[in-house]
Short mmCIF file of C-alpha atoms in Angstrom, two decimals:
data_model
loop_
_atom_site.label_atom_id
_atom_site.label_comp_id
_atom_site.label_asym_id
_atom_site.label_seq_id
_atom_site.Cartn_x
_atom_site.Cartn_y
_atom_site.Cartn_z
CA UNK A 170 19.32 -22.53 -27.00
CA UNK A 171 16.15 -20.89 -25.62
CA UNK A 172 18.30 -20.43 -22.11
CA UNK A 173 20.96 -18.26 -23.23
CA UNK A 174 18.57 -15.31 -24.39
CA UNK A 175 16.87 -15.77 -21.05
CA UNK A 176 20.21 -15.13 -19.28
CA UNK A 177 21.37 -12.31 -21.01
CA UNK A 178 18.04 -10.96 -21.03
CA UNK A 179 17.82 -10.71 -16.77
CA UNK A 180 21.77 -10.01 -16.60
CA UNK A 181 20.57 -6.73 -18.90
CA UNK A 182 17.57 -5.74 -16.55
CA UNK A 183 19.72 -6.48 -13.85
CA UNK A 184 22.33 -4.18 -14.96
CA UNK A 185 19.54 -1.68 -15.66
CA UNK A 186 18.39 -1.58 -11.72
CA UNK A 187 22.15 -1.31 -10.74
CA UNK A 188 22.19 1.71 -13.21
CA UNK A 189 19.08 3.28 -11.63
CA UNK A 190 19.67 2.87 -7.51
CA UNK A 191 23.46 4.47 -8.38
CA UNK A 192 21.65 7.41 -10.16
CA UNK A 193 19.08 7.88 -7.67
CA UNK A 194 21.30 7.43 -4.48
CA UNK A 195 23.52 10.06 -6.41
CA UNK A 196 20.77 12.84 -6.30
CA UNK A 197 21.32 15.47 -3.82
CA UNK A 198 17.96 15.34 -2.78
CA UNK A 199 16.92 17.09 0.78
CA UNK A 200 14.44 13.87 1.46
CA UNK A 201 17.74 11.94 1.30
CA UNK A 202 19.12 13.61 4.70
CA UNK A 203 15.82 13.66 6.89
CA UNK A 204 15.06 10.45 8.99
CA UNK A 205 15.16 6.73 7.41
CA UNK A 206 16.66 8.46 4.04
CA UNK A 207 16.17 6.84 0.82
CA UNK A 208 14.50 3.41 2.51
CA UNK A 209 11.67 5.51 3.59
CA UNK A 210 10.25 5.11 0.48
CA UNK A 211 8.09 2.25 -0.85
CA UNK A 212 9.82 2.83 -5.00
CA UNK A 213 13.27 2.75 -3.30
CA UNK A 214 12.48 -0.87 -1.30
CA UNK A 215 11.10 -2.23 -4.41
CA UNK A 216 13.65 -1.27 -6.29
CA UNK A 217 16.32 -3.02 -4.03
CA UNK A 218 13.80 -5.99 -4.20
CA UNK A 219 13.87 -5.92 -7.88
CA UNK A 220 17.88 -5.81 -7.97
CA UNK A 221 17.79 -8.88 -5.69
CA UNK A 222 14.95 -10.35 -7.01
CA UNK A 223 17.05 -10.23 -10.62
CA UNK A 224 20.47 -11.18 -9.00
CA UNK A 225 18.95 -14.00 -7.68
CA UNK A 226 17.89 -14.95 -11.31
CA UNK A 227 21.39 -14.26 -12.71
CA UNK A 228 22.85 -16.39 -10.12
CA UNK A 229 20.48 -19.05 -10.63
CA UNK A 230 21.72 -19.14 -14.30
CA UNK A 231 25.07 -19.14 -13.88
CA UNK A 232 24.57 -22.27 -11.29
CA UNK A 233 22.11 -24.51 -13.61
CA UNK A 234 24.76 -23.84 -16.39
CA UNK A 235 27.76 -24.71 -14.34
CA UNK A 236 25.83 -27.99 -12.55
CA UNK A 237 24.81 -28.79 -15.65
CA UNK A 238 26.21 -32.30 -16.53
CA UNK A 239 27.48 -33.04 -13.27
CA UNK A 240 26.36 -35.45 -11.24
CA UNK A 241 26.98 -33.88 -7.98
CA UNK A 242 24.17 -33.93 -5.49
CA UNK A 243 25.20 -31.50 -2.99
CA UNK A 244 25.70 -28.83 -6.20
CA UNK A 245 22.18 -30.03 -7.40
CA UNK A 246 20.61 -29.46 -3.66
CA UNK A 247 21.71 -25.90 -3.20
CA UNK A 248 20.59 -25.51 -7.26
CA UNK A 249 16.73 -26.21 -5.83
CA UNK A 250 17.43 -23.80 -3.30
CA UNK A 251 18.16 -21.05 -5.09
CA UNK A 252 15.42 -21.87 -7.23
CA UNK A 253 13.25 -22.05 -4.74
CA UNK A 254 14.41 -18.36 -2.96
CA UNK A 255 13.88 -17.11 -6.26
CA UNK A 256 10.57 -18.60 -6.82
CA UNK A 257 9.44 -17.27 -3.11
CA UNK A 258 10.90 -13.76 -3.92
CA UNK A 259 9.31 -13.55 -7.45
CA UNK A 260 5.49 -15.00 -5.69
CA UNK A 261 5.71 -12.47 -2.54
CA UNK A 262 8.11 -9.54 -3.47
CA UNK A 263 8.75 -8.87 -6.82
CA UNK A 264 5.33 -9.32 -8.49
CA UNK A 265 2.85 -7.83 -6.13
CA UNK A 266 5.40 -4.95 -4.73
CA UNK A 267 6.05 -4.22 -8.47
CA UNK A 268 2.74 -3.80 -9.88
CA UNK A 269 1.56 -2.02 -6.49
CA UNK A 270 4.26 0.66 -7.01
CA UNK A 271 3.64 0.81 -10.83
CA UNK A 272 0.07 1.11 -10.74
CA UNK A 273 -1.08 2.99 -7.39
CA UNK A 274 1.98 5.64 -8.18
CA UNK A 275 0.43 6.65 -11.25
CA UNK A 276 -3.52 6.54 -10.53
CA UNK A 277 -2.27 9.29 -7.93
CA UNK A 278 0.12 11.10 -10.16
CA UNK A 279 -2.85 11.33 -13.10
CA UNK A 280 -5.25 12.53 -10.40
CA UNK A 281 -3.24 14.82 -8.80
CA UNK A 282 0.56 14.61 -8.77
CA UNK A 283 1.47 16.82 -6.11
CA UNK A 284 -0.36 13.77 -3.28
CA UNK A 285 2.94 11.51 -4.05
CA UNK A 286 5.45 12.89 -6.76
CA UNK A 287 5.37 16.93 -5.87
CA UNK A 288 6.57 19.03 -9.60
CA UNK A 289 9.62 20.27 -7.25
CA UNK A 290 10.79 16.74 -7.70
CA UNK A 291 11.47 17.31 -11.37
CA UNK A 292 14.27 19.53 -10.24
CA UNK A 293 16.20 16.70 -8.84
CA UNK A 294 14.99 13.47 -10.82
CA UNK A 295 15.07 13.64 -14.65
CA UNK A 296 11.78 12.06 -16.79
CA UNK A 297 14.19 8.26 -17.75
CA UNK A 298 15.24 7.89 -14.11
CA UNK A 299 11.42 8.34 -12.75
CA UNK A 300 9.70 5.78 -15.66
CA UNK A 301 13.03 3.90 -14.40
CA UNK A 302 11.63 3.79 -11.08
CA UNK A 303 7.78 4.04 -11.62
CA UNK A 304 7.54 2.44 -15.06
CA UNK A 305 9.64 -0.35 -16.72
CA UNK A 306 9.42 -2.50 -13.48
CA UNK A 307 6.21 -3.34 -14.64
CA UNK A 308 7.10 -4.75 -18.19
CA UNK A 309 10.24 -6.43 -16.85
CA UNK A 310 8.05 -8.42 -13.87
CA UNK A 311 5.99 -9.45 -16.64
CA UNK A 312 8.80 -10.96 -18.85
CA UNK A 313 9.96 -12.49 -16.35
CA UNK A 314 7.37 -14.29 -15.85
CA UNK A 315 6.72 -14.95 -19.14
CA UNK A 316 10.07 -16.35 -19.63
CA UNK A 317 10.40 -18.58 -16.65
CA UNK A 318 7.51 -20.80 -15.12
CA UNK A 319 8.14 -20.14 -11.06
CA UNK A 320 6.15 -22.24 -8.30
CA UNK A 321 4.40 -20.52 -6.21
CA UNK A 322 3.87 -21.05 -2.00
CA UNK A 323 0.54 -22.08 -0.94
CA UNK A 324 -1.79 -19.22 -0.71
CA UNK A 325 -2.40 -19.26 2.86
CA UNK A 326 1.41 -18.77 3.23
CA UNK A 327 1.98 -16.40 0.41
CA UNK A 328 -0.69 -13.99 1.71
CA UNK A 329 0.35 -14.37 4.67
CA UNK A 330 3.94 -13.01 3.69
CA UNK A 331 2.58 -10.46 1.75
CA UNK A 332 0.58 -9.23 4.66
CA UNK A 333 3.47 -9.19 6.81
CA UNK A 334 5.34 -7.22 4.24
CA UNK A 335 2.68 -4.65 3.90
CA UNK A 336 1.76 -4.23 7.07
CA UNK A 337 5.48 -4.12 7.93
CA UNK A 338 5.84 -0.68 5.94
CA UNK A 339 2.61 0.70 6.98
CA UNK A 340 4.32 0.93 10.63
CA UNK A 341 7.49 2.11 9.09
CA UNK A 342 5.75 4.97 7.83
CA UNK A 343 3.65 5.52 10.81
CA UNK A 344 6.75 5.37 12.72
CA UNK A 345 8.86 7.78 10.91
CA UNK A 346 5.90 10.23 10.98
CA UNK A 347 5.48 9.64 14.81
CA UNK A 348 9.83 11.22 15.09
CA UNK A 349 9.65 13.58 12.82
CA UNK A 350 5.18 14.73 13.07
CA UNK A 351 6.22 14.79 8.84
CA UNK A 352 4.15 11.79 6.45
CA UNK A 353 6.22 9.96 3.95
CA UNK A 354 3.63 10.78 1.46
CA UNK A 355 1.79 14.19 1.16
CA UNK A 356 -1.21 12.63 0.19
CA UNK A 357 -1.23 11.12 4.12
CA UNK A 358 -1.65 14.68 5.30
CA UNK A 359 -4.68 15.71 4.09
CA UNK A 360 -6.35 12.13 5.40
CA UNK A 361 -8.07 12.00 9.18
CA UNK A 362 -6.99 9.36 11.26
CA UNK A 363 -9.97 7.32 10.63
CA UNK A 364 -9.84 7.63 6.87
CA UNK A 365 -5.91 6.99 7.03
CA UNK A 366 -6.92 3.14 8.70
CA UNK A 367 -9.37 2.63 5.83
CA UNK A 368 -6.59 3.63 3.21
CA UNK A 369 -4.05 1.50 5.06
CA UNK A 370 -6.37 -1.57 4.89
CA UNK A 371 -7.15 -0.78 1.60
CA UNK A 372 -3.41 -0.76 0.05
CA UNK A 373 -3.06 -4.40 2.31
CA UNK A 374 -5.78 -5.51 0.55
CA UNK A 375 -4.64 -4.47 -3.03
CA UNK A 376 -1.33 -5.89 -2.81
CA UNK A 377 -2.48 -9.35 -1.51
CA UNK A 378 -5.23 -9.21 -4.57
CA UNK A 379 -2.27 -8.23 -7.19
CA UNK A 380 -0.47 -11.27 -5.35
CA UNK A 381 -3.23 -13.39 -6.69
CA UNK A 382 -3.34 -11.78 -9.80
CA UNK A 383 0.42 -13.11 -10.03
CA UNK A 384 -0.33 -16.52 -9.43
CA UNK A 385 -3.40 -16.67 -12.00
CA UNK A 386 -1.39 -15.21 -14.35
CA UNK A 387 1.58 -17.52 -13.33
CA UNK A 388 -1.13 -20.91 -13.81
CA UNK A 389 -2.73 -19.48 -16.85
CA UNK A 390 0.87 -18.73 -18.63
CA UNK A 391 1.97 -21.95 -17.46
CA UNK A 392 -0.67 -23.57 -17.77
CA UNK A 393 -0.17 -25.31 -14.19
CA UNK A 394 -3.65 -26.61 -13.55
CA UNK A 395 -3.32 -29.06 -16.31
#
């Protein structure tokens, strides 16, 4: 019985994310037209990841309750599998992207907002649809985890991922800046090169920490080690 809420409860989040990357992509925003669009920006990636992330969950569902009772093992192996994607994508994506967005966006926007959310954006994005984007993937991570027990990589290869991830968008950005001489974020601007590594190496290093933050929360939730 305790299934069911489960599954209606990440077909409704998931609905929620499809809700909030068709009301973003339909704001006519300027940033939208320049160079790498809408995927320039880390709360847009995340929130793809999060509509995957919860998709994959969905479909899980659906699978475990159709396989269920049937002794099929081909149906049963490529049930593991999609357990196991959505395991990987909760351990390296979802959790540590998630909270990294959540938290880092607004520690910047309470010191200053105009370093990563400028007031002209209120113009274009209404207060739901930003909390949409900066705020509720928090709480939804977090019930997710709450509500499923997910096995994580080992560390070594979990960092590693994250790592890759991170320092994947750091040379997005870098890139972008390098064809159009404009930073993603604002806040880049007023940084010298040198302090720009130091922040860089700094944000790798906070999302690989929030990725172990995930999997001792994960183990004491779960309550693995025993």
């Amino acid at each position: 019985m305790a299934l069911v809420p489960c599954q209606v409860l990440r077909a409704a989040i998931l609905l929620s994310y499809c809700s909030i990357l068709c009301n973003y992509k339909a704001i006519d925003m300027p940033a939208h037209q320049t160079y790498g669009g809408s995927w320039k920006f880390l709360t847009f990636i995340d929130l793809v990841i999060q509509a995957v992330f919860f998709g994959i969950c969905v479909l899980t569902d659906l699978s475990s309750l159709l396989t269920r009772g049937n002794d099929s093992q081909e149906q049963e192996r490529q049930l593991k599998k999609l357990i196991a994607l959505r395991d990987w994508m909760m351990a390296v994506l979802a959790f540590p992207v998630g909270v990294f967005v959540v938290t880092m966006f607004w520690s910047i926007y309470i010191y200053d907002r105009e370093l990563v959310y400028p007031k002209l954006l209120d113009n274009f994005i209404p207060a739901w649809l930003n909390h949409g984007m900066h705020t509720t993937v928090l709480p939804f991570v977090l019930i997710e985890m709450r509500t499923t027990h997910h096995q994580y990589p080992s560390r070594s290869c979990g960092l590693a991922a994250v790592c890759t991830f991170a320092v994947g968008y750091i040379l997005w950005v870098c890139w972008i800046h390098h064809i159009t001489g404009v930073w993603v974020y604002p806040l880049l601007e007023h940084l010298s090169p040198g302090v720009k590594i130091i922040f860089f190496a700094a944000v790798t290093i906070i999302i690989n920490i929030f990725y172990l933050v995930g999997e001792v929360l994960n183990n004491y939730i779960w309550d693995t080690q025993k």
